Amino acid sequence: ENRTHAADVVAGETATVAGWVHEIRDLGGIAFLILRDKTGKLQVKFEKDEMDEDLVETGLGVHRESVVTVTGAVEEEPRAPTGLEMVPESVDVLADADPELPLDPSGKVDAELPTRLDNRTLDLRKPEVKAIFEIRSEILRSVREYFRSIGSTEINTPKIVATGTEGGTELFPITYFGKEAFMNQSPQLFKQLMVGSGLERVFEIGPIFRAEEHNTPRHLNEATMIDFESAFVDHNEAMDVCEGTLKAAYEGVAENCAAELELLGYDDFAVPEDDFPRLTYEEAIERVNATGELDAQLVWGDDLSTEAEKALGRDVGGHYFVTDWPSEIKPFYIQDYDDDPQLSKGFDLMHPRMELVSGGQREHRYDELVAGFEQQGLDPEQFDYYTRMFKYGMPPHAGWAYGVERLVMTMLDLDNIREAVLFPRDRQRLSP
Ligand code: ATP
Ligand code: AMO
């Protein structure tokens, strides 16, 4: 790769740059080709009467968004947007672009989200769209680093499975050599099996699949989850790690994505500093009811509705945990309090706009676990591959999972979760 990035060219030197034709600006005797690459833009100057005719014709005849390389001398030019411009010696067109573009990467013409999603290649040529995915990448990098700092091993678990865990209606069935199988909704059971292994503390960043029927700005049918699970920790310690993970993600972005944040219009990006409040479920419903914003008051045992989550979010004003949920609305793998079996050691981490995480202390005792299956109307036989391992020394453990897209969406205040994923899967969208 014998090229210099647009942002790295130096006055007084000859360079070869490569990228896309952002714009041709023709002022008559003088014209400019604005070249764009991942680092920025560079103005290339054509003085029509003084330059080789073929060179001028090639450089100014090329369609917008074509891919070109330009070699030339770099000079200081105060009137150029970057203070530098290139005087070309040669222009090569590597890939010509059709003059009819489905989307305008210069952003002068706005495009609707579906058009953008159909043309992601062009959409991500816009710096402010690319910025979202640079930030998403930074979040994953910071989170991995944080997991490493707490001695957690990255694992990968199967996405084709025999049973679901997060409620039977949301499974995508597939045919596996003539047998019914499913796309996995969560690494839940596998990550638990691994805390009983020699690994003890694990994390996974991977896809999950849910046949959510509804179409909302915060649900996807294929999402990415950050799962964590650790032996010898309880739900309170799991919440500490959960909070640490979020803060690490925000810190990474604050430190390494200043340019991206600026492009997205953040001059006041704040890393959450304070400890996140931990409300019990009971306190949470009392607080929601006290806001007076709900049509119907919540009663003990109700799940927090979307309206309730929003009212509570406004009231608390930042991230917060809800702990000690009614056992009945938490899955079988969550442990209940021995002295109050109506209450579970499950928790959620909430952003004022929506739920970000579910987690909890797990039931690691074989007899209690099997009893939990039966209470939820599940057949423990079907989960034998999982329950069996609880007979051979399963340590107390706890864990949780973030939805990556919700983390990106809430961090960057995006309206729609689809903006936080390159190629979203929803009820209407199966390609690209
Ligand atoms: P869970 O963790 O319970 O599986 P989730 O992570 O998908 O769910 P949400 O769907 O955000 O969490 O659930 C929060 C609340 O929003 C729930 O009470 C749920 O019933 C409600 N909800 C989900 N989808 C919709 C919708 N399309 N319209 C209105 N409310 C909805
Ligand atoms: P839960 O079902 O709450 O918990 O999922 C965890 C988090 O994943 C995200 N999420 C989604 N994001 C976008 N679209 C979806 N359809 C979607 N579904 C879930 C949310 C949610 O909070 N096994 C447990 C976790 C655990 O206990 O460790 C689980 O899957 O941000």
XYZ file of C-alpha atoms and ligand atoms in Angstrom:
494
model
C 0.000 0.000 0.000
C 2.026 2.858 -1.370
C -0.236 5.683 -0.277
C -0.458 8.471 2.236
C -3.718 9.199 4.029
C -5.325 12.565 3.341
C -4.722 13.699 6.908
C -1.035 12.761 6.784
C 0.215 14.627 3.711
C 2.984 17.147 4.323
C 3.610 20.443 2.493
C 6.699 20.366 0.294
C 6.512 16.620 -0.369
C 5.165 14.557 -3.214
C 2.577 12.004 -2.169
C 0.123 9.470 -3.559
C -3.330 9.601 -2.020
C -6.215 7.206 -2.681
C -9.895 7.508 -1.936
C -13.290 8.644 -3.174
C -14.203 11.678 -5.237
C -16.208 13.643 -2.706
C -16.911 16.555 -4.990
C -15.755 18.309 -8.147
C -15.878 22.074 -7.826
C -15.408 23.882 -11.119
C -14.758 27.614 -10.911
C -13.929 28.109 -14.610
C -10.210 28.420 -15.147
C -9.530 26.572 -11.947
C -11.294 23.491 -10.593
C -10.942 21.243 -7.578
C -11.352 17.561 -7.000
C -12.025 16.950 -3.311
C -10.687 13.523 -2.430
C -11.964 11.769 0.712
C -10.528 8.815 2.601
C -11.080 7.440 6.105
C -8.925 10.152 7.636
C -10.436 13.200 5.961
C -10.380 15.212 2.757
C -7.747 16.734 0.501
C -8.206 19.395 -2.146
C -6.617 18.623 -5.537
C -6.180 21.659 -7.763
C -6.529 21.673 -11.553
C -5.422 24.778 -13.441
C -6.976 24.021 -16.776
C -4.808 26.148 -19.036
C -1.525 25.211 -17.433
C -1.914 21.496 -17.061
C -1.788 18.507 -19.336
C -5.138 18.218 -21.109
C -5.572 14.487 -20.490
C -4.831 14.944 -16.822
C -7.447 17.691 -16.512
C -9.970 15.650 -18.451
C -9.471 12.552 -16.302
C -9.446 14.452 -13.023
C -12.500 16.565 -13.677
C -14.470 14.121 -15.819
C -14.708 11.492 -13.100
C -18.067 10.924 -11.406
C -18.601 11.610 -7.711
C -17.840 8.649 -5.411
C -15.500 7.059 -7.950
C -12.300 5.641 -6.479
C -9.112 7.362 -7.605
C -5.456 7.637 -6.760
C -3.746 10.964 -7.231
C -0.024 11.618 -7.126
C 1.266 15.139 -6.813
C 3.132 17.770 -4.884
C 1.557 19.008 -1.673
C 1.579 22.743 -1.086
C 0.392 25.095 1.587
C -2.762 26.910 0.551
C -4.556 28.997 3.174
C -7.775 28.996 1.140
C -7.970 25.190 1.102
C -10.200 23.704 3.838
C -7.252 21.851 5.400
C -4.647 24.527 4.596
C -3.012 22.129 2.131
C -3.679 21.207 -1.458
C -2.230 18.839 -4.004
C -1.080 19.762 -7.500
C -1.589 16.531 -9.440
C 0.942 14.856 -11.669
C -1.233 11.829 -12.357
C -4.787 10.692 -11.696
C -5.865 7.044 -11.962
C -9.502 6.041 -11.846
C -9.609 2.672 -10.075
C -13.400 2.290 -9.972
C -15.863 4.531 -11.716
C -19.137 5.300 -9.902
C -22.539 5.467 -11.553
C -23.657 9.117 -11.687
C -27.040 8.094 -10.244
C -26.281 7.491 -6.567
C -28.982 5.955 -4.337
C -27.677 8.042 -1.448
C -25.618 11.201 -1.222
C -22.564 10.555 0.977
C -21.780 14.262 1.122
C -24.918 14.554 3.233
C -26.319 17.461 1.252
C -29.437 15.425 0.528
C -30.922 13.655 3.555
C -31.883 10.025 3.207
C -34.511 8.051 5.124
C -33.290 5.247 7.387
C -34.481 2.394 5.088
C -32.582 3.904 2.139
C -29.533 4.264 4.339
C -29.804 0.655 5.535
C -30.189 -0.593 1.951
C -26.993 1.250 0.990
C -24.805 0.931 4.073
C -21.612 1.060 2.000
C -22.474 4.563 0.846
C -24.066 5.494 4.176
C -20.852 4.784 6.089
C -18.926 7.097 3.804
C -20.583 9.847 5.823
C -18.188 10.644 8.682
C -20.961 10.992 11.259
C -22.341 7.545 10.422
C -18.899 5.957 10.343
C -18.315 7.574 13.763
C -21.076 5.450 15.333
C -19.286 2.286 14.281
C -15.854 3.524 15.301
C -17.364 4.179 18.725
C -19.065 0.774 18.794
C -15.696 -0.808 18.045
C -14.066 1.216 20.829
C -16.759 0.090 23.273
C -16.015 -3.554 22.508
C -12.268 -2.961 22.762
C -12.578 -1.227 26.160
C -14.939 -3.870 27.469
C -12.579 -6.678 26.412
C -9.720 -4.885 28.127
C -11.773 -4.479 31.284
C -12.701 -8.174 31.305
C -9.050 -9.019 30.901
C -8.159 -6.792 33.861
C -10.512 -8.782 36.068
C -9.210 -12.166 34.901
C -12.094 -13.183 32.660
C -11.638 -15.573 29.716
C -13.362 -14.932 26.377
C -15.427 -17.891 25.184
C -17.627 -18.704 22.174
C -20.700 -20.864 22.623
C -22.973 -22.494 20.019
C -25.595 -20.516 18.194
C -27.451 -23.601 16.986
C -29.094 -25.215 19.984
C -31.653 -27.793 21.033
C -33.505 -25.701 23.637
C -34.304 -22.076 24.412
C -33.910 -20.366 27.764
C -35.504 -16.955 27.599
C -39.137 -17.889 26.925
C -40.424 -20.333 24.310
C -42.259 -17.922 22.007
C -39.200 -16.000 20.875
C -37.232 -18.834 19.282
C -36.338 -19.101 15.598
C -36.675 -22.761 14.621
C -34.338 -24.298 12.061
C -33.917 -27.779 10.658
C -30.762 -29.521 11.740
C -30.231 -32.704 9.706
C -33.929 -33.502 9.915
C -34.224 -32.578 13.590
C -35.809 -29.464 15.026
C -33.252 -27.023 16.385
C -33.188 -23.309 17.240
C -31.053 -20.218 16.870
C -29.766 -19.402 20.342
C -31.469 -16.595 22.295
C -28.713 -16.285 24.865
C -25.448 -17.983 25.894
C -27.022 -18.336 29.361
C -26.773 -22.079 29.964
C -23.398 -22.481 28.275
C -21.741 -19.657 30.171
C -23.048 -21.186 33.409
C -21.603 -24.560 32.441
C -18.228 -22.847 31.992
C -18.110 -21.250 35.460
C -18.164 -24.811 36.773
C -15.241 -25.670 34.497
C -11.629 -24.756 35.144
C -12.235 -21.341 33.583
C -14.333 -20.020 36.498
C -14.861 -16.523 35.058
C -15.907 -16.029 31.426
C -17.330 -13.560 28.972
C -18.714 -13.763 25.466
C -19.467 -11.119 22.864
C -21.660 -12.624 20.195
C -24.964 -12.705 18.330
C -28.304 -13.745 19.786
C -31.510 -14.398 17.890
C -35.023 -13.616 19.066
C -38.224 -13.936 17.083
C -39.643 -10.766 18.646
C -42.988 -10.202 16.965
C -43.128 -6.521 17.674
C -41.495 -3.733 15.786
C -40.000 -1.167 18.171
C -37.122 1.326 18.069
C -35.263 -0.787 20.666
C -35.709 -4.426 19.581
C -33.797 -6.372 16.947
C -34.262 -9.949 15.820
C -30.532 -10.439 15.752
C -28.607 -8.532 18.400
C -25.130 -8.665 19.924
C -24.780 -9.445 23.603
C -21.963 -8.972 26.053
C -22.377 -11.845 28.505
C -20.461 -12.199 31.749
C -20.514 -15.036 34.272
C -18.296 -15.722 37.269
C -17.912 -18.400 39.900
C -17.742 -17.390 43.565
C -19.462 -14.024 43.195
C -22.954 -13.058 44.287
C -25.465 -10.783 42.594
C -24.093 -7.689 44.364
C -20.578 -8.349 43.111
C -21.963 -9.100 39.649
C -23.604 -5.648 39.710
C -20.227 -4.109 40.617
C -18.682 -5.717 37.528
C -21.669 -4.679 35.427
C -21.246 -1.061 36.505
C -17.479 -1.262 35.986
C -18.021 -2.546 32.453
C -20.291 0.347 31.541
C -17.907 2.903 33.001
C -14.973 1.286 31.153
C -16.908 1.562 27.890
C -17.701 5.246 28.469
C -14.115 5.961 29.527
C -12.697 4.276 26.433
C -14.951 6.338 24.199
C -14.162 9.573 26.057
C -10.422 8.900 25.760
C -10.157 7.540 22.255
C -13.098 8.884 20.270
C -12.874 12.657 20.698
C -13.094 13.278 16.945
C -16.072 10.936 16.540
C -17.914 12.521 19.469
C -17.345 15.938 17.961
C -18.732 14.790 14.614
C -21.825 13.549 16.428
C -22.208 16.903 18.132
C -21.158 15.969 21.669
C -19.246 18.687 23.419
C -20.310 17.473 26.851
C -19.873 13.690 26.694
C -19.835 12.579 30.315
C -18.481 9.380 31.827
C -20.853 8.326 34.634
C -18.899 8.922 37.849
C -21.265 8.259 40.736
C -22.283 4.835 41.996
C -25.449 3.703 40.287
C -28.388 3.667 42.712
C -29.679 0.165 43.513
C -33.433 0.233 44.027
C -35.264 -2.850 45.094
C -38.175 -3.799 42.886
C -40.500 -2.760 45.679
C -38.902 0.682 45.957
C -39.010 0.966 42.167
C -42.746 0.388 41.871
C -43.453 2.720 44.801
C -41.362 5.387 43.145
C -43.062 4.904 39.778
C -46.471 5.133 41.416
C -45.426 8.276 43.280
C -44.590 10.035 40.000
C -48.309 9.939 39.206
C -47.420 9.565 35.537
C -49.006 6.165 34.975
C -52.667 5.657 34.064
C -52.843 2.571 36.265
C -50.809 2.103 39.439
C -48.359 -0.808 39.479
C -49.023 -3.583 41.942
C -46.498 -6.038 43.360
C -45.816 -8.743 40.762
C -46.229 -6.504 37.704
C -43.335 -6.220 35.265
C -42.175 -2.662 34.650
C -43.993 -1.533 31.521
C -42.317 0.690 28.944
C -44.179 3.675 30.429
C -43.081 2.700 33.938
C -39.444 2.380 32.824
C -39.615 5.836 31.271
C -41.291 7.470 34.268
C -38.759 5.932 36.642
C -35.899 6.886 34.313
C -36.996 10.517 34.378
C -37.310 10.375 38.154
C -33.876 8.821 38.785
C -32.144 10.741 35.994
C -29.232 8.367 35.341
C -28.295 4.694 35.248
C -29.730 2.615 38.086
C -30.227 -1.009 39.101
C -33.486 -2.649 40.041
C -32.874 -5.614 42.368
C -34.887 -8.208 44.270
C -37.495 -8.910 41.605
C -40.476 -11.162 42.200
C -39.289 -14.721 41.478
C -42.250 -15.298 39.230
C -41.138 -12.809 36.561
C -37.510 -13.953 36.510
C -36.243 -17.096 34.722
C -35.718 -20.503 36.366
C -31.943 -20.100 36.534
C -32.154 -17.109 38.917
C -31.771 -17.936 42.608
C -34.504 -16.979 45.080
C -33.847 -15.764 48.608
C -33.970 -18.767 50.945
C -35.784 -16.750 53.609
C -38.281 -15.304 51.096
C -38.793 -17.522 48.031
C -41.152 -14.944 46.475
C -38.108 -12.719 45.970
C -35.277 -13.426 43.547
C -31.664 -12.329 43.322
C -32.198 -11.128 39.773
C -31.403 -7.558 38.739
C -31.708 -5.237 35.760
C -29.499 -2.287 34.892
C -31.579 0.528 33.503
C -30.691 3.550 31.420
C -33.304 6.318 31.803
C -34.570 5.381 28.319
C -34.656 1.574 28.571
C -33.372 -1.658 30.070
C -29.703 -2.346 29.272
C -28.895 -5.486 31.243
C -30.489 -8.435 32.985
C -28.570 -10.595 35.405
C -28.549 -12.230 38.766
C -27.259 -14.748 41.207
C -27.857 -18.216 39.747
C -29.337 -21.302 41.335
C -26.347 -23.630 41.611
C -27.962 -26.281 43.829
C -29.148 -29.252 41.780
C -32.398 -29.981 43.616
C -33.498 -26.338 43.711
C -32.602 -25.901 40.045
C -34.711 -28.866 38.930
C -37.584 -27.679 41.115
C -37.342 -24.272 39.395
C -37.729 -25.875 35.961
C -40.861 -27.636 37.068
C -42.312 -24.431 38.537
C -41.875 -22.719 35.154
C -43.535 -25.618 33.347
C -40.297 -26.671 31.649
C -39.262 -30.286 31.278
C -35.949 -30.785 33.134
C -35.280 -33.861 30.967
C -34.797 -31.607 27.946
C -32.136 -29.674 29.806
C -30.318 -32.749 31.061
C -27.083 -31.669 29.325
C -27.173 -28.625 31.618
C -28.642 -29.837 34.898
C -26.405 -32.952 34.961
C -23.307 -30.789 35.422
C -24.838 -29.357 38.588
C -24.371 -32.789 40.145
C -20.602 -32.658 39.802
C -19.585 -29.544 41.699
C -21.139 -26.323 40.435
C -19.861 -23.322 42.414
C -22.091 -20.432 43.477
C -22.063 -17.965 40.587
C -23.648 -14.864 39.100
C -23.606 -12.951 35.831
C -25.436 -10.712 33.409
C -25.774 -9.620 29.771
C -25.752 -6.257 27.975
C -27.299 -5.674 24.577
C -24.501 -3.957 22.646
C -26.849 -2.038 20.370
C -28.779 -0.662 23.346
C -25.506 0.379 24.935
C -24.456 2.237 21.766
C -27.919 3.684 21.295
C -28.202 5.057 24.834
C -24.595 6.275 24.914
C -24.999 8.238 21.687
C -28.649 9.130 22.155
C -29.673 7.490 18.863
C -33.400 7.427 18.170
C -33.486 3.967 16.660
C -31.551 0.824 17.585
C -31.138 0.118 13.858
C -28.640 2.970 13.680
C -26.363 1.074 16.063
C -26.039 -2.047 13.890
C -24.627 -2.283 10.372
C -27.183 -4.652 8.879
C -30.221 -4.839 11.162
C -32.561 -7.801 11.218
C -36.168 -6.897 11.936
C -39.625 -8.043 10.852
C -39.228 -6.405 7.444
C -35.527 -6.671 6.872
C -33.657 -9.807 5.867
C -31.164 -8.277 3.439
C -28.658 -6.802 3.064
P -36.729 -9.159 28.727
O -35.443 -8.844 29.360
O -37.884 -9.097 29.670
O -36.742 -10.357 27.859
P -36.277 -6.994 26.943
O -34.899 -6.904 27.296
O -36.628 -7.214 25.518
O -37.114 -8.020 27.731
P -38.026 -4.817 26.986
O -38.656 -5.439 25.821
O -37.389 -3.494 26.946
O -36.948 -5.762 27.567
O -39.083 -4.863 28.129
C -39.497 -3.744 28.834
C -40.993 -3.618 28.776
O -41.377 -3.153 27.492
C -41.722 -4.910 28.993
O -42.749 -4.693 29.917
C -42.289 -5.237 27.642
O -43.509 -5.915 27.746
C -42.493 -3.867 27.055
N -42.516 -3.905 25.588
C -41.768 -4.630 24.774
N -42.083 -4.419 23.515
C -43.053 -3.523 23.493
C -43.825 -2.890 22.471
N -43.648 -3.181 21.183
N -44.725 -1.977 22.823
C -44.914 -1.674 24.095
N -44.248 -2.247 25.107
C -43.344 -3.167 24.826
P -32.287 -10.460 28.593
O -33.292 -11.257 27.873
O -32.814 -9.370 29.476
O -31.380 -11.393 29.528
O -31.249 -9.825 27.582
C -30.140 -9.080 28.036
C -30.039 -7.764 27.319
O -29.907 -7.937 25.932
C -30.555 -6.904 25.220
N -31.591 -7.470 24.355
C -31.917 -7.010 23.139
N -31.457 -5.980 22.421
C -32.013 -5.750 21.231
N -33.001 -6.497 20.695
C -33.505 -7.544 21.373
N -34.470 -8.281 20.836
C -32.965 -7.834 22.670
N -33.229 -8.755 23.602
C -32.392 -8.523 24.603
C -31.135 -5.976 26.274
C -31.278 -6.871 27.459
O -31.265 -6.167 28.665
N -29.706 -14.608 29.900
C -30.104 -13.270 30.322
C -28.918 -12.482 30.822
C -28.321 -12.997 32.115
O -29.074 -13.235 33.065
O -27.085 -13.147 32.167
C -30.765 -12.561 29.166
O -30.697 -12.950 28.023
O -30.175 -4.957 26.496
